C-alpha positions as CSV (number, residue, x, y, z in Angstrom):
1,M,87.6,74.2,114.7
2,N,86.4,75.3,111.2
3,K,85.9,79.0,111.3
4,S,82.4,78.7,109.8
5,L,81.2,75.4,111.2
6,L,78.8,77.0,113.7
7,V,77.5,79.3,111.0
8,K,76.7,76.2,108.9
9,I,74.7,74.9,111.8
10,F,73.1,78.0,113.3
11,G,73.4,80.7,110.7
12,F,74.0,84.4,111.4
13,P,73.8,84.3,115.2
14,A,76.9,82.1,115.3
15,T,79.0,84.9,113.7
16,L,78.6,86.8,116.9
17,I,80.0,84.2,119.3
18,H,83.1,83.0,117.5
19,G,85.5,85.2,119.5
20,D,85.4,88.3,121.6
21,P,82.3,88.2,123.8
22,M,82.0,92.0,123.5
23,V,81.1,91.6,119.8
24,L,77.6,90.6,120.8
25,D,77.2,93.8,122.9
26,R,78.1,95.9,119.9
27,W,75.6,94.1,117.7
28,F,72.8,94.6,120.2
29,W,73.8,98.3,120.2
30,L,73.8,98.5,116.4
31,R,70.6,96.5,115.9
32,K,68.6,99.1,117.9
33,R,69.8,101.7,115.5
34,L,69.3,99.8,112.3
35,P,65.6,99.5,111.8
36,R,64.5,96.9,109.3
37,T,64.1,98.4,105.9
38,A,62.7,97.6,102.4
39,N,63.8,101.0,101.0
40,D,67.0,100.0,99.2
41,E,69.1,101.7,101.8
42,K,72.8,101.2,101.5
43,L,75.3,100.7,104.3
44,I,79.1,100.6,104.5
45,D,81.0,98.8,107.2
46,I,84.4,100.4,107.8
47,G,86.8,97.8,109.0
48,C,84.4,94.9,108.9
49,G,86.6,92.1,110.1
50,T,85.0,88.7,109.3
51,G,81.8,90.5,108.4
52,A,79.4,89.8,111.3
53,F,77.9,93.3,111.3
54,T,77.8,93.6,107.5
55,I,75.9,90.3,107.4
56,G,73.6,91.4,110.2
57,A,72.7,94.7,108.5
58,A,72.1,92.9,105.2
59,L,69.6,90.5,106.9
60,R,67.8,93.6,108.2
61,G,67.4,94.8,104.6
62,Y,70.4,97.0,104.0
63,E,72.5,96.7,100.8
64,S,75.7,96.3,102.8
65,L,79.4,96.6,101.8
66,G,82.1,95.5,104.2
67,L,85.6,96.9,103.8
68,S,88.7,95.3,105.3
69,W,92.4,95.2,104.4
70,D,92.7,91.5,105.3
71,E,92.1,89.1,102.4
72,R,91.7,86.1,104.7
73,N,89.0,87.9,106.7
74,Q,87.2,88.8,103.5
75,Q,87.1,85.2,102.4
76,V,85.6,84.1,105.7
77,A,83.1,87.0,105.6
78,E,82.0,86.0,102.1
79,E,81.6,82.3,103.1
80,R,79.6,83.3,106.2
81,A,77.3,85.6,104.2
82,K,76.4,82.8,101.9
83,L,75.8,80.4,104.8
84,S,73.6,83.0,106.5
85,G,71.6,83.8,103.3
86,A,72.7,87.4,103.4
87,D,72.4,88.1,99.7
88,L,72.6,91.9,100.2
89,A,76.0,91.6,101.7
90,S,79.2,92.1,99.7
91,F,82.9,92.6,100.6
92,E,85.9,94.3,99.3
93,I,89.6,94.4,100.3
94,Q,90.2,98.1,101.0
95,D,92.7,99.9,103.3
96,V,90.3,102.3,105.0
97,R,93.1,104.8,105.4
98,L,92.8,105.3,101.6
99,L,89.1,105.9,101.3
100,S,89.8,109.3,99.8
101,Q,91.1,107.4,96.7
102,R,87.7,105.8,96.2
103,P,85.5,108.5,94.7
104,D,83.1,105.8,93.6
105,L,82.1,105.4,97.2
106,F,81.4,109.1,97.8
107,Q,77.8,110.0,98.8
108,E,76.7,106.5,98.1
109,F,75.5,105.3,101.6
110,D,72.6,106.0,103.9
111,V,74.4,104.5,106.9
112,A,78.1,103.9,107.9
113,I,79.2,101.7,110.7
114,C,82.7,101.7,112.2
115,C,83.1,99.5,115.2
116,E,86.4,99.2,117.2
117,N,88.4,100.4,114.2
118,I,89.3,104.1,114.6
119,E,91.6,103.4,117.6
120,H,93.9,101.5,115.2
121,I,94.2,104.5,112.8
122,L,96.8,107.3,113.4
123,D,95.0,109.9,111.4
124,D,91.6,109.5,113.0
125,R,90.5,113.0,111.8
126,Q,91.0,112.0,108.1
127,L,89.2,108.7,108.6
128,V,86.1,110.4,110.0
129,I,86.3,113.0,107.1
130,D,86.5,110.2,104.6
131,I,83.6,108.3,106.2
132,A,81.5,111.5,106.1
133,A,82.3,111.8,102.4
134,C,80.9,108.3,101.8
135,L,77.5,109.3,103.4
136,K,74.7,110.8,101.5
137,P,73.4,114.1,102.9
138,G,71.1,113.0,105.7
139,G,73.1,109.9,106.3
140,R,74.1,108.5,109.7
141,L,77.3,107.1,111.2
142,L,77.2,104.6,114.0
143,L,80.6,104.2,115.7
144,T,82.0,102.3,118.7
145,T,85.6,102.6,120.1
146,P,87.3,102.0,123.4
147,N,86.2,104.3,126.2
148,Y,89.1,106.4,127.4
149,Y,88.2,105.7,131.0
150,Y,87.9,101.8,130.7
151,H,89.6,99.6,133.3
152,P,92.3,97.6,131.5
153,I,91.2,94.0,130.9
154,T,94.7,92.8,130.1
155,S,98.1,94.4,130.6
156,G,98.2,95.4,126.9
157,D,95.2,97.7,127.5
158,M,97.5,99.9,129.6
159,G,99.9,100.5,126.7
160,P,102.4,101.4,125.5
161,F,100.3,102.1,122.4
162,C,101.8,101.8,119.0
163,K,103.4,104.8,117.2
164,V,102.9,103.0,113.9
165,E,99.9,101.2,112.5
166,S,100.9,97.6,113.2
167,G,97.4,96.3,113.8
168,W,97.2,97.1,117.5
169,H,95.8,100.2,119.2
170,V,97.5,103.5,118.5
171,R,95.7,105.2,121.4
172,R,93.9,104.3,124.6
173,G,90.5,105.4,123.5
174,Y,88.1,108.4,123.3
175,T,86.1,110.7,125.5
176,E,82.8,112.2,124.3
177,A,84.6,115.6,123.8
178,M,87.3,113.9,121.6
179,L,84.6,112.3,119.4
180,R,82.6,115.5,119.2
181,E,85.8,117.3,118.0
182,L,86.2,114.7,115.2
183,C,82.6,115.2,114.1
184,D,83.0,118.9,114.0
185,Q,86.1,118.6,111.8
186,A,84.1,116.4,109.4
187,G,81.0,118.6,109.3
188,L,78.9,116.0,111.1
189,I,76.3,116.6,113.8
190,F,76.9,114.6,117.0
191,E,73.5,113.2,118.1
192,E,74.0,110.9,121.0
193,R,76.6,109.2,123.2
194,S,76.1,105.9,124.9
195,F,78.2,102.9,126.0
196,C,78.3,99.1,125.7
197,S,80.2,96.2,127.2
198,G,80.0,96.5,131.0
199,Y,81.5,94.7,133.9
200,L,80.2,91.1,133.1
201,S,81.2,91.2,129.5
202,Q,84.6,92.4,130.3
203,K,85.2,89.7,132.9
204,I,84.0,87.0,130.5
205,A,86.4,88.5,127.8
206,F,89.3,88.3,130.4
207,L,88.4,84.7,131.1
208,L,88.3,83.8,127.4
209,W,91.7,85.4,126.7
210,T,93.3,83.9,129.7
211,L,92.0,80.4,128.9
212,T,93.0,80.8,125.3
213,E,96.6,80.4,126.4
214,I,95.7,76.8,127.4
215,H,93.7,76.1,124.2
216,P,91.4,78.3,122.1
217,L,88.7,75.6,121.8
218,F,88.7,74.9,125.5
219,A,88.4,78.7,126.2
220,W,85.6,79.1,123.8
221,A,83.6,76.1,125.1
222,L,84.0,77.1,128.7
223,T,82.9,80.7,128.2
224,L,80.1,80.1,125.7
225,P,77.4,79.4,128.3
226,L,78.4,82.6,130.1
227,R,77.6,84.8,127.2
228,V,73.8,84.7,127.9
229,I,74.4,86.5,131.2
230,P,75.5,90.0,130.1
231,P,72.4,90.9,128.0
232,V,70.2,90.2,131.0
233,F,72.2,91.5,133.9
234,D,75.2,93.6,132.7
235,K,73.5,97.0,132.6
236,A,72.1,96.8,136.1
237,I,75.3,95.4,137.7
238,T,77.6,97.9,135.8
239,G,75.4,100.8,136.9
240,A,75.2,99.7,140.5
241,M,79.0,99.3,140.7
242,G,79.8,102.5,138.9
243,F,82.1,100.5,136.7
244,P,83.2,102.0,133.4
245,Y,82.0,100.5,130.2
246,F,84.6,99.3,127.8
247,S,83.3,101.0,124.6
248,I,81.9,104.5,124.0
249,C,79.4,104.7,121.2
250,M,78.1,107.6,119.1
251,E,75.4,108.3,116.7
252,V,76.1,111.0,114.1
253,Y,74.1,112.8,111.4
254,K,75.4,114.3,108.1
255,P,73.5,117.5,107.5
256,K,71.1,117.4,104.6
257,Y,71.0,121.1,104.1
258,R,73.8,123.6,104.0
259,R,73.9,126.1,106.7
260,D,73.7,129.7,105.7
261,T,77.0,131.5,106.2
């Protein structure tokens, strides 16, 4: 199936249902924290993949820059942005481990988003420091990453995790304390912790990945109708079961004023 066929037909919403069902959960979490704007606010998407969140932010009024190391992903992202009418979205090929070599990005952005990326980076401390450097004073970081206490969806979620950056996870995930420590190291203020992708989303993801072994299109078509269920029922069912969410999410603030020492 053409990677952007559904985007041609349905526009931006189709970017959220091409693959992992949990992408939609992350967008719902982000959208609540990205109020529509007409104030020329700038946003950077660290590790943007095929650009769904960069495009979504642009459609909400943010001048959005998506960064990814993958040239093919960037080509898909650019195509989808045009099809979605996201004129405020742009994309660059950039290894996010080398953000410190991009002084042109420093203190340029009102918002940074980083979704399911930090768990792929060995030097997570440096990544958060570099993201903080890209934010203007008073800027915000919205980040999601695997919850350390998730229940493995597939056997690969149990490890062993990579000791080199090969594209897979280099660690299981994060607790709130671990994320707070990274924020402290970067001079950021941890505002709020939350979670996304509960029991139903995880089970649909497992079904998708299992059926993909038969045929990707078959897997997608069979699980597509199920994707409407989690937004309605997932929070209640996950809470009632006491089941751990797959992703931990944090909202962070870069201080606008220096603290007196």
